[in-house]
Amino acid sequence: MKIKPTIDIVASWIKSYVPQKDLFFLSADDLERKLDLSSVLVMPKDEFFEHSVYQQPDYVNSYEYWNIKNAQYVIVAESTWIEQLDAEERRFILAAQQKHERGLVAPASFIQNIAQIPSDYIQNEHVILQSHMWEQLDWACKEQLLITMVYEWWDNGECEEAPNALPVFLKPYANKFCAQQGANCLAAVLYGISEGKQPWFIGEWVHQKTFIEKLRQYKYRLTDVDDLRSGDVAIWNDENGVIQHAAYYIGQNLFFNKHGQTIFNPWKLLTKETLYKEWANLKVAVYRQGED
């Protein structure tokens, strides 16, 4: 089966996808150009990436920090600042965002009604999204772009039908897109092993040490098994022992799974074969509750 985001989910994406404060990533060479930066903050990259405000999931995921290349500085600006620059400066800064592979940049071909996009925001056949500009687009244009981005870049929506015996606590989430940034695979597993008794777990961005400690608290232990039981947890580690993925086994050859921590990564039911094939380059370990 193939899932798609509901109207309510799309509405939440439209509201939150583009942060209200604009970030522009520039190289040292970019900054040699004479730009009027009197009304913005210019942060060195190392300081920016340690800033508690700008490490929040909404910023990290929308701007896709992990993809950014060759930028040494970050401009932090109010949403109307870019509009106050002369056209040449505005085009230069916007083009730099595509050059440095920042998030909130999409191919122009993804937008059916390209006439809605102000020409300065189309650079090198890409559309650069910013807060004030996003607010001016109509609902249909935003919806169409976001859904196109999901299926082209993030998730094709393919998953397995929920079995009749699906645990009740998974029904609100299985084969559904999420509304908030940050909920990751480790959080989905912790929600699963709590059997829904800790509903807030599923919305967290859980890191490795926290995850392992919670498995221990729930009496999960590493086990050497070929068969899987309902409630088992599969973990994929890289060569350095860093967890790259985890999923919760529900039985009937199905896992409750979430790839990634963005709003565009749904909680899905996937077969064991699908999941093991996707992570075949990593070592899998199985944890089971109550094992010595």
mmCIF file of C-alpha atoms in Angstrom:
data_model
loop_
_atom_site.group_PDB
_atom_site.id
_atom_site.type_symbol
_atom_site.label_atom_id
_atom_site.label_comp_id
_atom_site.label_asym_id
_atom_site.label_seq_id
_atom_site.Cartn_x
_atom_site.Cartn_y
_atom_site.Cartn_z
ATOM 1 C CA MET A 1 0.000 0.000 0.000
ATOM 2 C CA LYS A 2 1.000 3.628 -0.423
ATOM 3 C CA ILE A 3 0.251 6.285 2.169
ATOM 4 C CA LYS A 4 -0.040 10.035 1.773
ATOM 5 C CA PRO A 5 -0.167 12.859 4.313
ATOM 6 C CA THR A 6 -3.613 13.871 5.551
ATOM 7 C CA ILE A 7 -5.011 17.379 5.182
ATOM 8 C CA ASP A 8 -4.277 18.076 8.853
ATOM 9 C CA ILE A 9 -0.677 16.926 8.516
ATOM 10 C CA VAL A 10 -0.119 19.052 5.409
ATOM 11 C CA ALA A 11 -1.572 22.042 7.259
ATOM 12 C CA SER A 12 0.930 21.539 10.079
ATOM 13 C CA TRP A 13 3.780 21.261 7.554
ATOM 14 C CA ILE A 14 2.759 24.468 5.824
ATOM 15 C CA LYS A 15 2.768 26.256 9.151
ATOM 16 C CA SER A 16 6.107 24.972 10.434
ATOM 17 C CA TYR A 17 8.293 23.945 7.489
ATOM 18 C CA VAL A 18 9.899 27.356 6.900
ATOM 19 C CA PRO A 19 11.178 28.861 10.171
ATOM 20 C CA GLN A 20 10.189 32.448 10.891
ATOM 21 C CA LYS A 21 13.792 33.551 11.180
ATOM 22 C CA ASP A 22 15.931 33.399 8.043
ATOM 23 C CA LEU A 23 19.353 31.761 7.907
ATOM 24 C CA PHE A 24 21.774 32.348 5.054
ATOM 25 C CA PHE A 25 24.958 30.297 4.737
ATOM 26 C CA LEU A 26 27.974 31.985 3.173
ATOM 27 C CA SER A 27 31.627 31.233 2.536
ATOM 28 C CA ALA A 28 34.499 33.509 3.516
ATOM 29 C CA ASP A 29 34.788 34.447 -0.162
ATOM 30 C CA ASP A 30 31.089 35.345 -0.275
ATOM 31 C CA LEU A 31 31.594 37.743 2.617
ATOM 32 C CA GLU A 32 34.322 39.601 0.736
ATOM 33 C CA ARG A 33 31.533 41.098 -1.323
ATOM 34 C CA LYS A 34 30.399 44.414 0.088
ATOM 35 C CA LEU A 35 27.057 43.564 1.674
ATOM 36 C CA ASP A 36 24.971 45.649 4.058
ATOM 37 C CA LEU A 37 25.022 43.477 7.181
ATOM 38 C CA SER A 38 24.257 46.186 9.731
ATOM 39 C CA SER A 39 20.866 44.764 10.734
ATOM 40 C CA VAL A 40 21.753 41.050 10.920
ATOM 41 C CA LEU A 41 23.946 38.761 12.993
ATOM 42 C CA VAL A 42 26.912 37.141 11.254
ATOM 43 C CA MET A 43 28.010 34.013 13.114
ATOM 44 C CA PRO A 44 31.128 31.945 12.448
ATOM 45 C CA LYS A 45 30.103 28.396 11.584
ATOM 46 C CA ASP A 46 31.589 26.782 14.701
ATOM 47 C CA GLU A 47 29.766 29.182 17.022
ATOM 48 C CA PHE A 48 26.519 28.809 15.093
ATOM 49 C CA PHE A 49 26.540 25.025 15.330
ATOM 50 C CA GLU A 50 26.948 25.240 19.102
ATOM 51 C CA HIS A 51 24.133 27.788 19.532
ATOM 52 C CA SER A 52 21.289 26.322 21.575
ATOM 53 C CA VAL A 53 18.552 28.226 19.713
ATOM 54 C CA TYR A 54 19.677 27.186 16.240
ATOM 55 C CA GLN A 55 20.181 23.547 17.185
ATOM 56 C CA GLN A 56 16.437 23.078 17.643
ATOM 57 C CA PRO A 57 14.926 20.451 15.319
ATOM 58 C CA ASP A 58 12.856 22.955 13.329
ATOM 59 C CA TYR A 59 16.020 24.748 12.203
ATOM 60 C CA VAL A 60 18.233 21.668 11.840
ATOM 61 C CA ASN A 61 15.767 19.713 9.701
ATOM 62 C CA SER A 62 14.358 22.496 7.551
ATOM 63 C CA TYR A 63 17.768 23.942 6.700
ATOM 64 C CA GLU A 64 19.276 20.434 6.506
ATOM 65 C CA TYR A 65 22.517 21.329 8.241
ATOM 66 C CA TRP A 66 24.006 17.934 7.406
ATOM 67 C CA ASN A 67 24.062 18.752 3.674
ATOM 68 C CA ILE A 68 25.652 22.209 3.833
ATOM 69 C CA LYS A 69 28.980 22.496 2.022
ATOM 70 C CA ASN A 70 31.799 25.056 2.084
ATOM 71 C CA ALA A 71 30.070 27.656 4.272
ATOM 72 C CA GLN A 72 32.062 29.330 7.033
ATOM 73 C CA TYR A 73 29.499 31.909 8.188
ATOM 74 C CA VAL A 74 25.775 32.094 8.871
ATOM 75 C CA ILE A 75 23.648 35.209 8.592
ATOM 76 C CA VAL A 76 20.748 35.265 11.061
ATOM 77 C CA ALA A 77 18.093 37.717 9.903
ATOM 78 C CA GLU A 78 14.539 38.860 10.408
ATOM 79 C CA SER A 79 12.221 37.544 7.700
ATOM 80 C CA THR A 80 11.909 40.881 5.887
ATOM 81 C CA TRP A 81 15.640 41.652 5.728
ATOM 82 C CA ILE A 82 16.297 39.941 2.408
ATOM 83 C CA GLU A 83 13.502 42.010 0.844
ATOM 84 C CA GLN A 84 15.161 45.257 1.953
ATOM 85 C CA LEU A 85 18.359 44.614 -0.009
ATOM 86 C CA ASP A 86 18.820 45.818 -3.546
ATOM 87 C CA ALA A 87 18.004 43.207 -6.166
ATOM 88 C CA GLU A 88 21.635 42.397 -7.022
ATOM 89 C CA GLU A 89 22.591 41.696 -3.392
ATOM 90 C CA ARG A 90 19.423 39.682 -2.840
ATOM 91 C CA ARG A 91 20.079 37.488 -5.871
ATOM 92 C CA PHE A 92 23.712 36.965 -4.818
ATOM 93 C CA ILE A 93 22.777 35.791 -1.309
ATOM 94 C CA LEU A 94 19.944 33.574 -2.515
ATOM 95 C CA ALA A 95 22.120 31.969 -5.201
ATOM 96 C CA ALA A 96 24.724 31.196 -2.536
ATOM 97 C CA GLN A 97 22.166 29.069 -0.663
ATOM 98 C CA GLN A 98 21.808 26.730 -3.608
ATOM 99 C CA LYS A 99 25.583 26.701 -4.127
ATOM 100 C CA HIS A 100 26.202 25.682 -0.512
ATOM 101 C CA GLU A 101 23.459 22.999 -0.708
ATOM 102 C CA ARG A 102 21.365 24.408 2.095
ATOM 103 C CA GLY A 103 17.903 23.035 2.810
ATOM 104 C CA LEU A 104 14.749 24.973 1.864
ATOM 105 C CA VAL A 105 15.940 24.873 -1.737
ATOM 106 C CA ALA A 106 13.994 22.888 -4.320
ATOM 107 C CA PRO A 107 14.232 22.387 -8.085
ATOM 108 C CA ALA A 108 12.005 24.828 -9.924
ATOM 109 C CA SER A 109 10.506 21.819 -11.707
ATOM 110 C CA PHE A 110 8.893 20.771 -8.412
ATOM 111 C CA ILE A 111 6.543 23.776 -8.530
ATOM 112 C CA GLN A 112 3.681 23.592 -11.000
ATOM 113 C CA ASN A 113 2.647 27.244 -10.640
ATOM 114 C CA ILE A 114 6.133 28.727 -10.940
ATOM 115 C CA ALA A 115 4.640 32.154 -11.750
ATOM 116 C CA GLN A 116 3.896 32.525 -8.032
ATOM 117 C CA ILE A 117 7.600 32.583 -7.197
ATOM 118 C CA PRO A 118 9.282 36.027 -7.284
ATOM 119 C CA SER A 119 12.006 35.916 -9.936
ATOM 120 C CA ASP A 120 14.840 36.780 -7.524
ATOM 121 C CA TYR A 121 14.079 33.572 -5.590
ATOM 122 C CA ILE A 122 14.702 31.418 -8.658
ATOM 123 C CA GLN A 123 18.434 30.841 -8.970
ATOM 124 C CA ASN A 124 20.173 28.243 -11.139
ATOM 125 C CA GLU A 125 16.815 26.584 -11.830
ATOM 126 C CA HIS A 126 16.156 26.219 -8.102
ATOM 127 C CA VAL A 127 13.697 27.967 -5.807
ATOM 128 C CA ILE A 128 15.097 29.318 -2.550
ATOM 129 C CA LEU A 129 12.459 29.370 0.178
ATOM 130 C CA GLN A 130 12.500 32.064 2.873
ATOM 131 C CA SER A 131 9.988 32.990 5.545
ATOM 132 C CA HIS A 132 8.434 36.167 4.107
ATOM 133 C CA MET A 133 8.385 34.763 0.584
ATOM 134 C CA TRP A 134 6.752 31.515 1.838
ATOM 135 C CA GLU A 135 3.994 33.479 3.556
ATOM 136 C CA GLN A 136 3.057 35.136 0.260
ATOM 137 C CA LEU A 137 2.442 31.879 -1.606
ATOM 138 C CA ASP A 138 -1.079 30.529 -1.750
ATOM 139 C CA TRP A 139 -2.077 27.346 0.056
ATOM 140 C CA ALA A 140 -2.360 25.190 -3.071
ATOM 141 C CA CYS A 141 1.165 26.083 -4.190
ATOM 142 C CA LYS A 142 2.642 25.236 -0.783
ATOM 143 C CA GLU A 143 0.721 21.962 -0.566
ATOM 144 C CA GLN A 144 1.741 20.866 -4.044
ATOM 145 C CA LEU A 145 5.409 21.656 -3.429
ATOM 146 C CA LEU A 146 5.581 19.862 -0.074
ATOM 147 C CA ILE A 147 3.889 16.704 -1.320
ATOM 148 C CA THR A 148 6.141 16.654 -4.379
ATOM 149 C CA MET A 149 9.213 17.019 -2.165
ATOM 150 C CA VAL A 150 8.081 14.152 0.065
ATOM 151 C CA TYR A 151 7.667 11.646 -2.742
ATOM 152 C CA GLU A 152 10.645 12.805 -4.802
ATOM 153 C CA TRP A 153 13.180 13.119 -1.973
ATOM 154 C CA TRP A 154 12.051 11.641 1.308
ATOM 155 C CA ASP A 155 9.638 8.724 1.161
ATOM 156 C CA ASN A 156 7.582 7.075 -1.571
ATOM 157 C CA GLY A 157 4.900 6.107 0.937
ATOM 158 C CA GLU A 158 5.212 2.358 0.296
ATOM 159 C CA CYS A 159 4.454 0.250 3.374
ATOM 160 C CA GLU A 160 2.605 -2.839 4.552
ATOM 161 C CA GLU A 161 -1.054 -3.083 5.526
ATOM 162 C CA ALA A 162 -1.629 -3.070 9.276
ATOM 163 C CA PRO A 163 -2.550 -6.584 10.466
ATOM 164 C CA ASN A 164 -5.689 -7.157 12.514
ATOM 165 C CA ALA A 165 -3.475 -7.991 15.471
ATOM 166 C CA LEU A 166 -1.634 -4.655 15.356
ATOM 167 C CA PRO A 167 -1.099 -3.508 18.969
ATOM 168 C CA VAL A 168 -3.630 -0.850 19.923
ATOM 169 C CA PHE A 169 -0.947 1.608 20.989
ATOM 170 C CA LEU A 170 0.570 1.596 17.486
ATOM 171 C CA LYS A 171 -2.670 2.332 15.633
ATOM 172 C CA PRO A 172 -2.437 6.158 15.968
ATOM 173 C CA TYR A 173 1.015 6.113 14.340
ATOM 174 C CA ALA A 174 1.482 3.117 12.037
ATOM 175 C CA ASN A 175 1.603 4.183 8.377
ATOM 176 C CA LYS A 176 1.176 7.853 9.252
ATOM 177 C CA PHE A 177 3.207 10.972 8.586
ATOM 178 C CA CYS A 178 4.117 13.087 11.584
ATOM 179 C CA ALA A 179 3.464 16.724 12.374
ATOM 180 C CA GLN A 180 6.583 17.650 14.351
ATOM 181 C CA GLN A 181 10.273 17.739 13.549
ATOM 182 C CA GLY A 182 12.728 15.611 15.482
ATOM 183 C CA ALA A 183 10.889 12.337 16.153
ATOM 184 C CA ASN A 184 13.409 9.666 15.165
ATOM 185 C CA CYS A 185 13.789 5.895 14.895
ATOM 186 C CA LEU A 186 15.133 5.497 18.432
ATOM 187 C CA ALA A 187 12.140 7.340 19.840
ATOM 188 C CA ALA A 188 9.778 5.100 17.868
ATOM 189 C CA VAL A 189 11.431 2.033 19.399
ATOM 190 C CA LEU A 190 11.237 3.420 22.936
ATOM 191 C CA TYR A 191 7.566 4.188 22.446
ATOM 192 C CA GLY A 192 7.119 0.601 21.255
ATOM 193 C CA ILE A 193 8.857 -1.037 24.206
ATOM 194 C CA SER A 194 6.836 1.136 26.601
ATOM 195 C CA GLU A 195 3.735 -0.336 24.903
ATOM 196 C CA GLY A 196 2.307 3.155 24.583
ATOM 197 C CA LYS A 197 2.467 3.868 28.318
ATOM 198 C CA GLN A 198 4.833 6.770 27.615
ATOM 199 C CA PRO A 199 3.176 8.474 24.631
ATOM 200 C CA TRP A 200 5.515 11.455 24.727
ATOM 201 C CA PHE A 201 8.519 9.236 23.932
ATOM 202 C CA ILE A 202 7.516 9.002 20.278
ATOM 203 C CA GLY A 203 7.966 12.715 19.612
ATOM 204 C CA GLU A 204 11.485 12.946 21.035
ATOM 205 C CA TRP A 205 14.826 13.153 19.235
ATOM 206 C CA VAL A 206 16.558 10.372 21.163
ATOM 207 C CA HIS A 207 20.344 9.905 21.079
ATOM 208 C CA GLN A 208 22.346 6.706 21.422
ATOM 209 C CA LYS A 209 23.350 6.715 25.111
ATOM 210 C CA THR A 210 19.839 7.624 26.218
ATOM 211 C CA PHE A 211 18.456 4.872 23.994
ATOM 212 C CA ILE A 212 20.784 2.172 25.320
ATOM 213 C CA GLU A 213 20.099 3.192 28.920
ATOM 214 C CA LYS A 214 16.355 2.988 28.353
ATOM 215 C CA LEU A 215 16.682 -0.472 26.814
ATOM 216 C CA ARG A 216 18.557 -1.538 29.941
ATOM 217 C CA GLN A 217 15.866 -0.076 32.200
ATOM 218 C CA TYR A 218 13.222 -2.047 30.312
ATOM 219 C CA LYS A 219 15.371 -5.179 30.795
ATOM 220 C CA TYR A 220 16.304 -5.583 27.145
ATOM 221 C CA ARG A 221 19.507 -7.497 26.533
ATOM 222 C CA LEU A 222 21.557 -8.354 23.479
ATOM 223 C CA THR A 223 20.644 -11.844 22.318
ATOM 224 C CA ASP A 224 21.912 -14.235 19.674
ATOM 225 C CA VAL A 225 18.811 -15.438 17.871
ATOM 226 C CA ASP A 226 17.784 -16.228 14.318
ATOM 227 C CA ASP A 227 14.052 -15.997 14.892
ATOM 228 C CA LEU A 228 12.312 -12.834 16.047
ATOM 229 C CA ARG A 229 9.587 -12.454 18.656
ATOM 230 C CA SER A 230 7.027 -9.707 19.023
ATOM 231 C CA GLY A 231 8.611 -6.961 21.115
ATOM 232 C CA ASP A 232 12.189 -7.546 19.920
ATOM 233 C CA VAL A 233 14.335 -4.583 18.929
ATOM 234 C CA ALA A 234 16.692 -4.658 15.929
ATOM 235 C CA ILE A 235 19.637 -2.258 15.952
ATOM 236 C CA TRP A 236 22.028 -1.550 13.085
ATOM 237 C CA ASN A 237 25.526 -0.376 14.075
ATOM 238 C CA ASP A 238 28.332 0.945 11.906
ATOM 239 C CA GLU A 239 31.951 -0.211 12.194
ATOM 240 C CA ASN A 240 32.525 2.230 15.054
ATOM 241 C CA GLY A 241 29.622 0.893 17.086
ATOM 242 C CA VAL A 242 27.465 3.933 16.377
ATOM 243 C CA ILE A 243 23.761 3.174 16.031
ATOM 244 C CA GLN A 244 22.558 4.163 12.583
ATOM 245 C CA HIS A 245 19.052 2.729 12.836
ATOM 246 C CA ALA A 246 16.703 0.757 15.071
ATOM 247 C CA ALA A 247 13.217 -0.701 14.653
ATOM 248 C CA TYR A 248 10.567 -2.415 16.806
ATOM 249 C CA TYR A 249 9.370 -5.879 15.800
ATOM 250 C CA ILE A 250 5.618 -6.449 16.112
ATOM 251 C CA GLY A 251 5.416 -10.012 14.811
ATOM 252 C CA GLN A 252 4.020 -11.421 11.558
ATOM 253 C CA ASN A 253 7.302 -10.499 9.827
ATOM 254 C CA LEU A 254 6.642 -6.773 10.385
ATOM 255 C CA PHE A 255 8.553 -3.935 12.019
ATOM 256 C CA PHE A 256 7.286 -0.585 13.287
ATOM 257 C CA ASN A 257 9.825 1.762 11.754
ATOM 258 C CA LYS A 258 10.785 5.393 11.176
ATOM 259 C CA HIS A 259 13.586 6.466 8.885
ATOM 260 C CA GLY A 260 15.000 9.852 9.850
ATOM 261 C CA GLN A 261 13.939 12.646 12.156
ATOM 262 C CA THR A 262 12.067 14.983 9.812
ATOM 263 C CA ILE A 263 8.361 15.592 9.342
ATOM 264 C CA PHE A 264 8.675 13.922 5.945
ATOM 265 C CA ASN A 265 9.751 10.561 7.409
ATOM 266 C CA PRO A 266 6.573 8.637 8.333
ATOM 267 C CA TRP A 267 6.118 5.870 10.871
ATOM 268 C CA LYS A 268 5.611 2.794 8.719
ATOM 269 C CA LEU A 269 5.128 -0.934 8.890
ATOM 270 C CA LEU A 270 7.833 -2.658 6.862
ATOM 271 C CA THR A 271 8.688 -6.308 6.337
ATOM 272 C CA LYS A 272 11.801 -7.798 7.860
ATOM 273 C CA GLU A 273 13.178 -8.451 4.367
ATOM 274 C CA THR A 274 12.703 -4.813 3.308
ATOM 275 C CA LEU A 275 14.358 -3.434 6.401
ATOM 276 C CA TYR A 276 17.256 -5.896 6.506
ATOM 277 C CA LYS A 277 17.969 -5.272 2.821
ATOM 278 C CA GLU A 278 17.992 -1.496 3.295
ATOM 279 C CA TRP A 279 20.558 -1.730 6.093
ATOM 280 C CA ALA A 280 22.471 -4.712 4.720
ATOM 281 C CA ASN A 281 25.787 -2.840 4.789
ATOM 282 C CA LEU A 282 25.610 -2.575 8.605
ATOM 283 C CA LYS A 283 25.764 -5.129 11.384
ATOM 284 C CA VAL A 284 22.391 -5.970 12.933
ATOM 285 C CA ALA A 285 21.939 -6.844 16.604
ATOM 286 C CA VAL A 286 18.745 -8.060 18.269
ATOM 287 C CA TYR A 287 17.707 -7.079 21.773
ATOM 288 C CA ARG A 288 15.054 -9.024 23.674
ATOM 289 C CA GLN A 289 13.269 -8.277 26.917
ATOM 290 C CA GLY A 290 14.041 -10.571 29.826
ATOM 291 C CA GLU A 291 17.057 -12.267 28.265
ATOM 292 C CA ASP A 292 20.169 -12.775 30.438
#
